[in-house]
Amino acid sequence: MKGGITGLVFDIKRYAIHDGPGIRSTAFLKGCPLDCLWCHNPEGKDPRPVLSFVEARCLSCGACAAACPEGAIDFSPGSFPKTNRERCTACGACAAACPTGAREIIGRRYTPQGLIEELLQDRPFFEASGGGITFSGGEPLAQPEFLRECLILARKKGLHVALDTSGYAEPRLFLELARLSHLVLYDLKDMDEERHRKNTGVPLAPIMKNLQSLFEEGIPVWIRIPVIPGMNDGPETIRAYVDFLSRLPTKPPVFLLPYHDIGKEKYRRLGVPSRLDGLKPPSRARMEELARAFSKAGLEVHIGG
Ligand code: SF4
Ligand code: SF4
């Protein structure tokens, strides 16, 4: 075990039932090289800690402004404090001074041992259900050294480990970390190169190449497709997904994840504009219609997950 490696985690979800088989604990690692228009975890994108502010909890007492060493908070009595995010260093002084928890620093540093020990607390549930732990993000491969140590440690403890990834990573590193996982949950966000680049900020080709390498290696894969109305749910795109997946030698299960706007409030808390305001989630009937296109081709398909 190498000493001194730490990682930044922005959330731990316990009793997760959609992040791999059985009951699981999912650790969300900070940092992501993609910039998906529909991202519902905006707090995970920045590789550094970020400040979150919940206006509904604020008493307008001004304690945060008095505590800020950067002079980043503008406060006038009777109003809500305004934070200059460019000046904010996410030092946490305002969060410590806030009497209501309206301010919070998102991103906690862990050693691999510390994180695995925390995740291990639910081991009896994993054992009873055939579950385990899942590394998600952000993009977990954006903290490769930390992830590697966590995967090695988890395996030593006999845990089932899943990796939830966009697949956008340097191929050798990607394969090395995928080989340390029992299952890869692969987010395939589009089948059109140009649109993928436009809506996620990165090319599709290296993602497809990395996915192919998982099949060549025989690493179990679950495909996760976020269904974003008007973007990747047109007939040509659905046909492209079905053609590609149904021709694979081992047909992976497919999980269609309907777009939702639950992340909207998170954007407000971070002071970041949400770019898909007004987009409606697909209806259940629409999701079932899409699912039929996959099942007709002999693919195991699930809605949600
Ligand atoms: S986190 Fe630190 S720098 Fe940022 S607003 Fe709070 S006190 Fe100021
Ligand atoms: S310290 Fe907390 S409650 Fe007081 S003004 Fe700042 S955010 Fe609001």
mmCIF file of C-alpha atoms and ligand atoms in Angstrom:
data_model
loop_
_atom_site.group_PDB
_atom_site.id
_atom_site.type_symbol
_atom_site.label_atom_id
_atom_site.label_comp_id
_atom_site.label_asym_id
_atom_site.label_seq_id
_atom_site.Cartn_x
_atom_site.Cartn_y
_atom_site.Cartn_z
ATOM 1 C CA MET A 1 0.000 0.000 0.000
ATOM 2 C CA LYS A 2 1.387 3.390 -0.992
ATOM 3 C CA GLY A 3 1.348 6.006 1.750
ATOM 4 C CA GLY A 4 -0.137 9.442 1.528
ATOM 5 C CA ILE A 5 -2.761 8.911 -1.160
ATOM 6 C CA THR A 6 -6.045 10.624 -0.421
ATOM 7 C CA GLY A 7 -9.159 11.299 -2.466
ATOM 8 C CA LEU A 8 -12.028 13.726 -2.446
ATOM 9 C CA VAL A 9 -15.518 12.247 -2.058
ATOM 10 C CA PHE A 10 -18.676 14.318 -2.385
ATOM 11 C CA ASP A 11 -21.253 11.806 -1.227
ATOM 12 C CA ILE A 12 -21.765 8.306 0.100
ATOM 13 C CA LYS A 13 -25.090 6.677 -0.647
ATOM 14 C CA ARG A 14 -26.023 3.698 1.521
ATOM 15 C CA TYR A 15 -28.583 0.993 0.783
ATOM 16 C CA ALA A 16 -28.337 1.769 -2.939
ATOM 17 C CA ILE A 17 -30.232 -0.772 -5.033
ATOM 18 C CA HIS A 18 -29.571 0.593 -8.531
ATOM 19 C CA ASP A 19 -25.773 0.782 -8.651
ATOM 20 C CA GLY A 20 -25.053 -2.891 -9.294
ATOM 21 C CA PRO A 21 -26.414 -6.156 -7.891
ATOM 22 C CA GLY A 22 -27.852 -6.404 -4.370
ATOM 23 C CA ILE A 23 -27.715 -3.750 -1.680
ATOM 24 C CA ARG A 24 -24.706 -1.486 -2.088
ATOM 25 C CA SER A 25 -22.905 1.522 -0.722
ATOM 26 C CA THR A 26 -21.859 3.967 -3.406
ATOM 27 C CA ALA A 27 -19.005 6.437 -3.016
ATOM 28 C CA PHE A 28 -19.131 9.462 -5.319
ATOM 29 C CA LEU A 29 -15.662 10.717 -6.203
ATOM 30 C CA LYS A 30 -15.162 14.341 -7.113
ATOM 31 C CA GLY A 31 -14.053 15.626 -10.501
ATOM 32 C CA CYS A 32 -15.286 14.910 -14.023
ATOM 33 C CA PRO A 33 -13.739 15.703 -17.422
ATOM 34 C CA LEU A 34 -17.163 15.697 -19.097
ATOM 35 C CA ASP A 35 -19.586 18.589 -19.138
ATOM 36 C CA CYS A 36 -22.958 16.951 -19.823
ATOM 37 C CA LEU A 37 -25.774 19.424 -20.357
ATOM 38 C CA TRP A 38 -28.089 17.290 -18.203
ATOM 39 C CA CYS A 39 -25.640 16.597 -15.337
ATOM 40 C CA HIS A 40 -27.634 15.989 -12.152
ATOM 41 C CA ASN A 41 -24.581 15.926 -9.882
ATOM 42 C CA PRO A 42 -23.076 19.370 -10.553
ATOM 43 C CA GLU A 43 -21.400 19.284 -7.134
ATOM 44 C CA GLY A 44 -19.262 16.407 -8.426
ATOM 45 C CA LYS A 45 -17.828 18.149 -11.454
ATOM 46 C CA ASP A 46 -15.189 20.383 -9.854
ATOM 47 C CA PRO A 47 -12.213 18.347 -8.603
ATOM 48 C CA ARG A 48 -11.965 20.703 -5.622
ATOM 49 C CA PRO A 49 -14.329 21.181 -2.674
ATOM 50 C CA VAL A 50 -17.197 23.599 -3.393
ATOM 51 C CA LEU A 51 -19.459 25.756 -1.253
ATOM 52 C CA SER A 52 -23.189 25.067 -1.167
ATOM 53 C CA PHE A 53 -25.712 27.574 0.204
ATOM 54 C CA VAL A 54 -29.332 26.744 1.030
ATOM 55 C CA GLU A 55 -31.277 29.998 1.120
ATOM 56 C CA ALA A 56 -34.274 28.408 2.857
ATOM 57 C CA ARG A 57 -32.132 27.681 5.926
ATOM 58 C CA CYS A 58 -30.596 31.140 6.161
ATOM 59 C CA LEU A 59 -31.524 33.461 9.079
ATOM 60 C CA SER A 60 -29.763 36.487 7.551
ATOM 61 C CA CYS A 61 -27.599 36.822 10.657
ATOM 62 C CA GLY A 62 -24.408 37.810 8.824
ATOM 63 C CA ALA A 63 -22.114 35.480 10.830
ATOM 64 C CA CYS A 64 -20.763 33.982 7.587
ATOM 65 C CA ALA A 65 -19.708 37.368 6.196
ATOM 66 C CA ALA A 66 -17.900 38.225 9.429
ATOM 67 C CA ALA A 67 -16.048 34.881 9.357
ATOM 68 C CA CYS A 68 -14.901 34.920 5.725
ATOM 69 C CA PRO A 69 -11.131 35.546 5.498
ATOM 70 C CA GLU A 70 -11.390 36.361 1.782
ATOM 71 C CA GLY A 71 -14.049 39.048 2.047
ATOM 72 C CA ALA A 72 -16.040 36.958 -0.427
ATOM 73 C CA ILE A 73 -19.443 37.439 1.220
ATOM 74 C CA ASP A 74 -21.474 40.568 0.727
ATOM 75 C CA PHE A 75 -24.080 40.965 3.467
ATOM 76 C CA SER A 76 -26.628 43.648 4.293
ATOM 77 C CA PRO A 77 -28.963 43.157 7.280
ATOM 78 C CA GLY A 78 -32.355 41.829 6.292
ATOM 79 C CA SER A 79 -31.107 40.182 3.098
ATOM 80 C CA PHE A 80 -29.437 36.933 2.164
ATOM 81 C CA PRO A 81 -25.635 36.895 1.946
ATOM 82 C CA LYS A 82 -24.197 36.992 -1.583
ATOM 83 C CA THR A 83 -21.031 35.019 -2.218
ATOM 84 C CA ASN A 84 -18.458 36.021 -4.778
ATOM 85 C CA ARG A 85 -17.604 32.516 -6.019
ATOM 86 C CA GLU A 86 -14.457 33.697 -7.784
ATOM 87 C CA ARG A 87 -13.004 34.839 -4.506
ATOM 88 C CA CYS A 88 -14.240 31.858 -2.485
ATOM 89 C CA THR A 89 -11.530 29.301 -1.705
ATOM 90 C CA ALA A 90 -13.972 26.861 -0.076
ATOM 91 C CA CYS A 91 -12.056 27.215 3.198
ATOM 92 C CA GLY A 92 -15.196 26.398 5.208
ATOM 93 C CA ALA A 93 -14.920 29.250 7.755
ATOM 94 C CA CYS A 94 -18.414 30.496 6.892
ATOM 95 C CA ALA A 95 -19.883 26.995 7.175
ATOM 96 C CA ALA A 96 -18.298 26.617 10.623
ATOM 97 C CA ALA A 97 -19.743 29.976 11.710
ATOM 98 C CA CYS A 98 -23.224 29.431 10.267
ATOM 99 C CA PRO A 99 -25.679 28.527 13.067
ATOM 100 C CA THR A 100 -28.170 26.726 10.808
ATOM 101 C CA GLY A 101 -26.083 24.664 8.401
ATOM 102 C CA ALA A 102 -27.202 26.860 5.499
ATOM 103 C CA ARG A 103 -23.626 26.807 4.244
ATOM 104 C CA GLU A 104 -21.769 23.584 3.637
ATOM 105 C CA ILE A 105 -18.499 22.565 1.976
ATOM 106 C CA ILE A 106 -19.055 19.672 -0.413
ATOM 107 C CA GLY A 107 -16.075 17.360 -0.784
ATOM 108 C CA ARG A 108 -14.491 15.409 2.036
ATOM 109 C CA ARG A 109 -10.976 14.052 1.939
ATOM 110 C CA TYR A 110 -10.481 10.338 2.681
ATOM 111 C CA THR A 111 -7.619 7.919 2.751
ATOM 112 C CA PRO A 112 -8.447 4.701 0.879
ATOM 113 C CA GLN A 113 -8.505 2.848 4.230
ATOM 114 C CA GLY A 114 -10.839 5.450 5.754
ATOM 115 C CA LEU A 115 -13.254 5.256 2.845
ATOM 116 C CA ILE A 116 -13.325 1.452 2.677
ATOM 117 C CA GLU A 117 -13.853 1.226 6.438
ATOM 118 C CA GLU A 118 -16.795 3.585 6.193
ATOM 119 C CA LEU A 119 -18.267 1.620 3.286
ATOM 120 C CA LEU A 120 -17.715 -1.654 5.151
ATOM 121 C CA GLN A 121 -20.169 -0.666 7.874
ATOM 122 C CA ASP A 122 -22.974 -2.143 5.797
ATOM 123 C CA ARG A 123 -21.213 -5.420 5.076
ATOM 124 C CA PRO A 124 -23.998 -7.591 6.583
ATOM 125 C CA PHE A 125 -26.416 -6.088 4.019
ATOM 126 C CA PHE A 126 -23.979 -6.755 1.185
ATOM 127 C CA GLU A 127 -23.562 -10.363 2.278
ATOM 128 C CA ALA A 128 -27.276 -10.966 2.696
ATOM 129 C CA SER A 129 -28.149 -9.487 -0.703
ATOM 130 C CA GLY A 130 -25.187 -10.293 -2.954
ATOM 131 C CA GLY A 131 -24.319 -6.592 -2.971
ATOM 132 C CA GLY A 132 -21.130 -4.644 -2.433
ATOM 133 C CA ILE A 133 -19.693 -1.248 -3.113
ATOM 134 C CA THR A 134 -19.753 1.005 -6.160
ATOM 135 C CA PHE A 135 -17.435 3.825 -7.118
ATOM 136 C CA SER A 136 -19.195 6.588 -8.998
ATOM 137 C CA GLY A 137 -18.829 10.319 -9.466
ATOM 138 C CA GLY A 138 -18.228 12.773 -11.002
ATOM 139 C CA GLU A 139 -15.981 10.405 -12.868
ATOM 140 C CA PRO A 140 -14.162 8.026 -10.503
ATOM 141 C CA LEU A 141 -11.334 7.554 -13.030
ATOM 142 C CA ALA A 142 -10.497 11.242 -12.569
ATOM 143 C CA GLN A 143 -8.797 10.235 -9.272
ATOM 144 C CA PRO A 144 -6.960 7.157 -10.566
ATOM 145 C CA GLU A 145 -4.394 6.608 -7.790
ATOM 146 C CA PHE A 146 -7.000 6.904 -5.067
ATOM 147 C CA LEU A 147 -9.440 4.702 -6.974
ATOM 148 C CA ARG A 148 -6.774 2.063 -7.595
ATOM 149 C CA GLU A 149 -5.949 1.820 -3.874
ATOM 150 C CA CYS A 150 -9.640 1.686 -2.950
ATOM 151 C CA LEU A 151 -10.300 -1.094 -5.461
ATOM 152 C CA ILE A 152 -7.329 -3.142 -4.247
ATOM 153 C CA LEU A 153 -8.318 -2.718 -0.612
ATOM 154 C CA ALA A 154 -11.978 -3.528 -1.249
ATOM 155 C CA ARG A 155 -11.022 -6.726 -3.051
ATOM 156 C CA LYS A 156 -8.724 -7.721 -0.215
ATOM 157 C CA LYS A 157 -11.703 -7.368 2.095
ATOM 158 C CA GLY A 158 -13.679 -9.709 -0.162
ATOM 159 C CA LEU A 159 -16.138 -7.065 -1.350
ATOM 160 C CA HIS A 160 -17.909 -7.096 -4.699
ATOM 161 C CA VAL A 161 -16.844 -3.897 -6.461
ATOM 162 C CA ALA A 162 -18.571 -2.056 -9.298
ATOM 163 C CA LEU A 163 -17.207 0.898 -11.216
ATOM 164 C CA ASP A 164 -19.676 3.449 -12.608
ATOM 165 C CA THR A 165 -17.912 5.339 -15.384
ATOM 166 C CA SER A 166 -18.335 7.407 -18.528
ATOM 167 C CA GLY A 167 -15.402 5.453 -19.975
ATOM 168 C CA TYR A 168 -13.604 8.651 -20.890
ATOM 169 C CA ALA A 169 -10.056 7.895 -19.740
ATOM 170 C CA GLU A 170 -6.639 6.964 -21.060
ATOM 171 C CA PRO A 171 -7.073 3.384 -22.396
ATOM 172 C CA ARG A 172 -4.303 1.646 -20.417
ATOM 173 C CA LEU A 173 -5.337 3.243 -17.156
ATOM 174 C CA PHE A 174 -8.989 2.545 -17.915
ATOM 175 C CA LEU A 175 -8.383 -1.136 -18.499
ATOM 176 C CA GLU A 176 -6.137 -1.516 -15.466
ATOM 177 C CA LEU A 177 -8.823 -0.088 -13.159
ATOM 178 C CA ALA A 178 -11.650 -1.921 -14.903
ATOM 179 C CA ARG A 179 -9.780 -5.214 -14.390
ATOM 180 C CA LEU A 180 -9.776 -4.512 -10.649
ATOM 181 C CA SER A 181 -13.585 -4.240 -10.709
ATOM 182 C CA HIS A 182 -16.059 -7.129 -10.788
ATOM 183 C CA LEU A 183 -18.549 -5.133 -12.846
ATOM 184 C CA VAL A 184 -18.448 -1.950 -14.911
ATOM 185 C CA LEU A 185 -21.556 0.241 -15.155
ATOM 186 C CA TYR A 186 -20.906 2.031 -18.434
ATOM 187 C CA ASP A 187 -22.704 5.278 -19.186
ATOM 188 C CA LEU A 188 -23.249 5.469 -22.937
ATOM 189 C CA LYS A 189 -24.608 8.945 -23.443
ATOM 190 C CA ASP A 190 -25.121 9.074 -27.217
ATOM 191 C CA MET A 191 -24.253 7.229 -30.417
ATOM 192 C CA ASP A 192 -23.655 10.301 -32.558
ATOM 193 C CA GLU A 193 -20.094 11.614 -32.482
ATOM 194 C CA GLU A 194 -20.898 15.245 -33.201
ATOM 195 C CA ARG A 195 -23.805 15.491 -30.788
ATOM 196 C CA HIS A 196 -21.866 13.633 -28.092
ATOM 197 C CA ARG A 197 -19.090 16.169 -28.367
ATOM 198 C CA LYS A 198 -21.546 19.069 -28.346
ATOM 199 C CA ASN A 199 -23.606 17.857 -25.354
ATOM 200 C CA THR A 200 -20.889 16.338 -23.178
ATOM 201 C CA GLY A 201 -17.804 18.293 -24.222
ATOM 202 C CA VAL A 202 -15.795 15.166 -25.145
ATOM 203 C CA PRO A 203 -15.545 12.842 -28.186
ATOM 204 C CA LEU A 204 -17.411 9.537 -28.354
ATOM 205 C CA ALA A 205 -14.763 7.509 -30.228
ATOM 206 C CA PRO A 206 -12.398 6.874 -27.261
ATOM 207 C CA ILE A 207 -15.389 5.927 -25.114
ATOM 208 C CA MET A 208 -16.499 3.327 -27.670
ATOM 209 C CA LYS A 209 -12.957 2.002 -27.873
ATOM 210 C CA ASN A 210 -12.702 1.583 -24.119
ATOM 211 C CA LEU A 211 -16.093 -0.122 -24.054
ATOM 212 C CA GLN A 212 -14.961 -2.532 -26.750
ATOM 213 C CA SER A 213 -11.907 -3.382 -24.662
ATOM 214 C CA LEU A 214 -14.135 -4.471 -21.762
ATOM 215 C CA PHE A 215 -15.907 -6.982 -23.998
ATOM 216 C CA GLU A 216 -12.595 -8.235 -25.377
ATOM 217 C CA GLU A 217 -11.381 -8.783 -21.796
ATOM 218 C CA GLY A 218 -14.617 -10.476 -20.722
ATOM 219 C CA ILE A 219 -15.239 -7.939 -17.939
ATOM 220 C CA PRO A 220 -18.952 -7.892 -17.023
ATOM 221 C CA VAL A 221 -20.676 -4.687 -18.190
ATOM 222 C CA TRP A 222 -24.039 -3.086 -17.592
ATOM 223 C CA ILE A 223 -24.904 -0.342 -20.077
ATOM 224 C CA ARG A 224 -26.589 2.765 -18.701
ATOM 225 C CA ILE A 225 -28.222 5.163 -21.152
ATOM 226 C CA PRO A 226 -29.516 8.507 -19.883
ATOM 227 C CA VAL A 227 -32.637 9.259 -21.932
ATOM 228 C CA ILE A 228 -32.597 12.988 -22.649
ATOM 229 C CA PRO A 229 -35.721 14.026 -24.602
ATOM 230 C CA GLY A 230 -34.927 15.635 -27.937
ATOM 231 C CA MET A 231 -31.222 14.779 -27.681
ATOM 232 C CA ASN A 232 -30.462 11.072 -27.736
ATOM 233 C CA ASP A 233 -33.929 9.504 -27.991
ATOM 234 C CA GLY A 234 -34.640 9.958 -31.722
ATOM 235 C CA PRO A 235 -35.347 6.839 -33.855
ATOM 236 C CA GLU A 236 -31.942 6.864 -35.554
ATOM 237 C CA THR A 237 -30.075 7.062 -32.279
ATOM 238 C CA ILE A 238 -32.160 4.346 -30.657
ATOM 239 C CA ARG A 239 -31.556 2.148 -33.715
ATOM 240 C CA ALA A 240 -27.819 2.821 -33.441
ATOM 241 C CA TYR A 241 -27.821 1.819 -29.749
ATOM 242 C CA VAL A 242 -29.821 -1.346 -30.451
ATOM 243 C CA ASP A 243 -27.709 -2.352 -33.491
ATOM 244 C CA PHE A 244 -24.455 -1.891 -31.629
ATOM 245 C CA LEU A 245 -25.506 -3.621 -28.406
ATOM 246 C CA SER A 246 -27.357 -6.525 -29.992
ATOM 247 C CA ARG A 247 -24.350 -7.439 -32.158
ATOM 248 C CA LEU A 248 -22.000 -7.802 -29.210
ATOM 249 C CA PRO A 249 -20.910 -11.384 -28.479
ATOM 250 C CA THR A 250 -22.134 -11.061 -24.882
ATOM 251 C CA LYS A 251 -25.251 -8.926 -24.807
ATOM 252 C CA PRO A 252 -25.047 -6.666 -21.760
ATOM 253 C CA PRO A 253 -28.109 -5.696 -19.734
ATOM 254 C CA VAL A 254 -29.296 -2.195 -20.631
ATOM 255 C CA PHE A 255 -30.617 0.344 -18.143
ATOM 256 C CA LEU A 256 -32.555 3.285 -19.584
ATOM 257 C CA LEU A 257 -32.325 6.178 -17.144
ATOM 258 C CA PRO A 258 -35.038 8.786 -17.708
ATOM 259 C CA TYR A 259 -33.863 12.394 -17.536
ATOM 260 C CA HIS A 260 -35.014 14.075 -14.338
ATOM 261 C CA ASP A 261 -34.633 17.594 -13.048
ATOM 262 C CA ILE A 262 -34.017 16.754 -9.381
ATOM 263 C CA GLY A 263 -30.567 18.341 -9.759
ATOM 264 C CA LYS A 264 -32.117 21.797 -10.316
ATOM 265 C CA GLU A 265 -32.017 22.691 -6.636
ATOM 266 C CA LYS A 266 -28.349 21.637 -6.487
ATOM 267 C CA TYR A 267 -27.508 24.152 -9.222
ATOM 268 C CA ARG A 268 -29.189 26.901 -7.176
ATOM 269 C CA ARG A 269 -27.220 25.911 -4.084
ATOM 270 C CA LEU A 270 -23.927 26.098 -5.988
ATOM 271 C CA GLY A 271 -24.797 29.372 -7.705
ATOM 272 C CA VAL A 272 -24.394 27.695 -11.115
ATOM 273 C CA PRO A 273 -26.986 28.154 -13.909
ATOM 274 C CA SER A 274 -28.794 24.973 -14.952
ATOM 275 C CA ARG A 275 -28.674 24.713 -18.759
ATOM 276 C CA LEU A 276 -31.713 22.526 -19.293
ATOM 277 C CA ASP A 277 -34.338 24.548 -17.445
ATOM 278 C CA GLY A 278 -37.786 23.682 -18.738
ATOM 279 C CA LEU A 279 -36.905 20.266 -20.218
ATOM 280 C CA LYS A 280 -39.573 17.775 -19.154
ATOM 281 C CA PRO A 281 -38.689 14.221 -18.080
ATOM 282 C CA PRO A 282 -39.900 11.511 -20.504
ATOM 283 C CA SER A 283 -43.213 9.879 -19.586
ATOM 284 C CA ARG A 284 -43.421 6.269 -18.400
ATOM 285 C CA ALA A 285 -45.193 5.375 -21.662
ATOM 286 C CA ARG A 286 -42.319 6.874 -23.676
ATOM 287 C CA MET A 287 -39.747 4.976 -21.626
ATOM 288 C CA GLU A 288 -41.664 1.734 -22.174
ATOM 289 C CA GLU A 289 -41.818 2.416 -25.912
ATOM 290 C CA LEU A 290 -38.042 2.879 -25.985
ATOM 291 C CA ALA A 291 -37.502 -0.213 -23.845
ATOM 292 C CA ARG A 292 -39.491 -2.303 -26.361
ATOM 293 C CA ALA A 293 -37.027 -1.362 -29.123
ATOM 294 C CA PHE A 294 -34.218 -2.924 -27.058
ATOM 295 C CA SER A 295 -36.131 -5.996 -25.900
ATOM 296 C CA LYS A 296 -37.296 -6.766 -29.466
ATOM 297 C CA ALA A 297 -33.630 -7.165 -30.373
ATOM 298 C CA GLY A 298 -33.174 -9.717 -27.592
ATOM 299 C CA LEU A 299 -31.586 -7.332 -25.096
ATOM 300 C CA GLU A 300 -32.386 -7.450 -21.395
ATOM 301 C CA VAL A 301 -33.670 -3.965 -20.670
ATOM 302 C CA HIS A 302 -34.630 -2.144 -17.472
ATOM 303 C CA ILE A 303 -36.129 1.274 -16.928
ATOM 304 C CA GLY A 304 -34.296 3.189 -14.218
ATOM 305 C CA GLY A 305 -31.299 2.020 -12.276
HETATM 306 S S1 SF4 B 1 -15.816 29.009 2.097
HETATM 307 FE FE1 SF4 B 1 -14.274 30.386 2.975
HETATM 308 S S2 SF4 B 1 -13.727 31.754 1.285
HETATM 309 FE FE2 SF4 B 1 -15.644 30.776 0.694
HETATM 310 S S3 SF4 B 1 -17.238 32.165 1.323
HETATM 311 FE FE3 SF4 B 1 -16.942 30.685 2.995
HETATM 312 S S4 SF4 B 1 -15.457 31.638 4.368
HETATM 313 FE FE4 SF4 B 1 -15.376 32.756 2.444
HETATM 314 S S1 SF4 B 2 -24.275 32.498 8.854
HETATM 315 FE FE1 SF4 B 2 -25.747 31.102 7.934
HETATM 316 S S2 SF4 B 2 -27.721 31.808 8.663
HETATM 317 FE FE2 SF4 B 2 -26.277 33.494 9.011
HETATM 318 S S3 SF4 B 2 -26.415 34.775 7.147
HETATM 319 FE FE3 SF4 B 2 -24.766 33.329 6.816
HETATM 320 S S4 SF4 B 2 -25.746 31.614 5.743
HETATM 321 FE FE4 SF4 B 2 -27.368 32.809 6.671
#
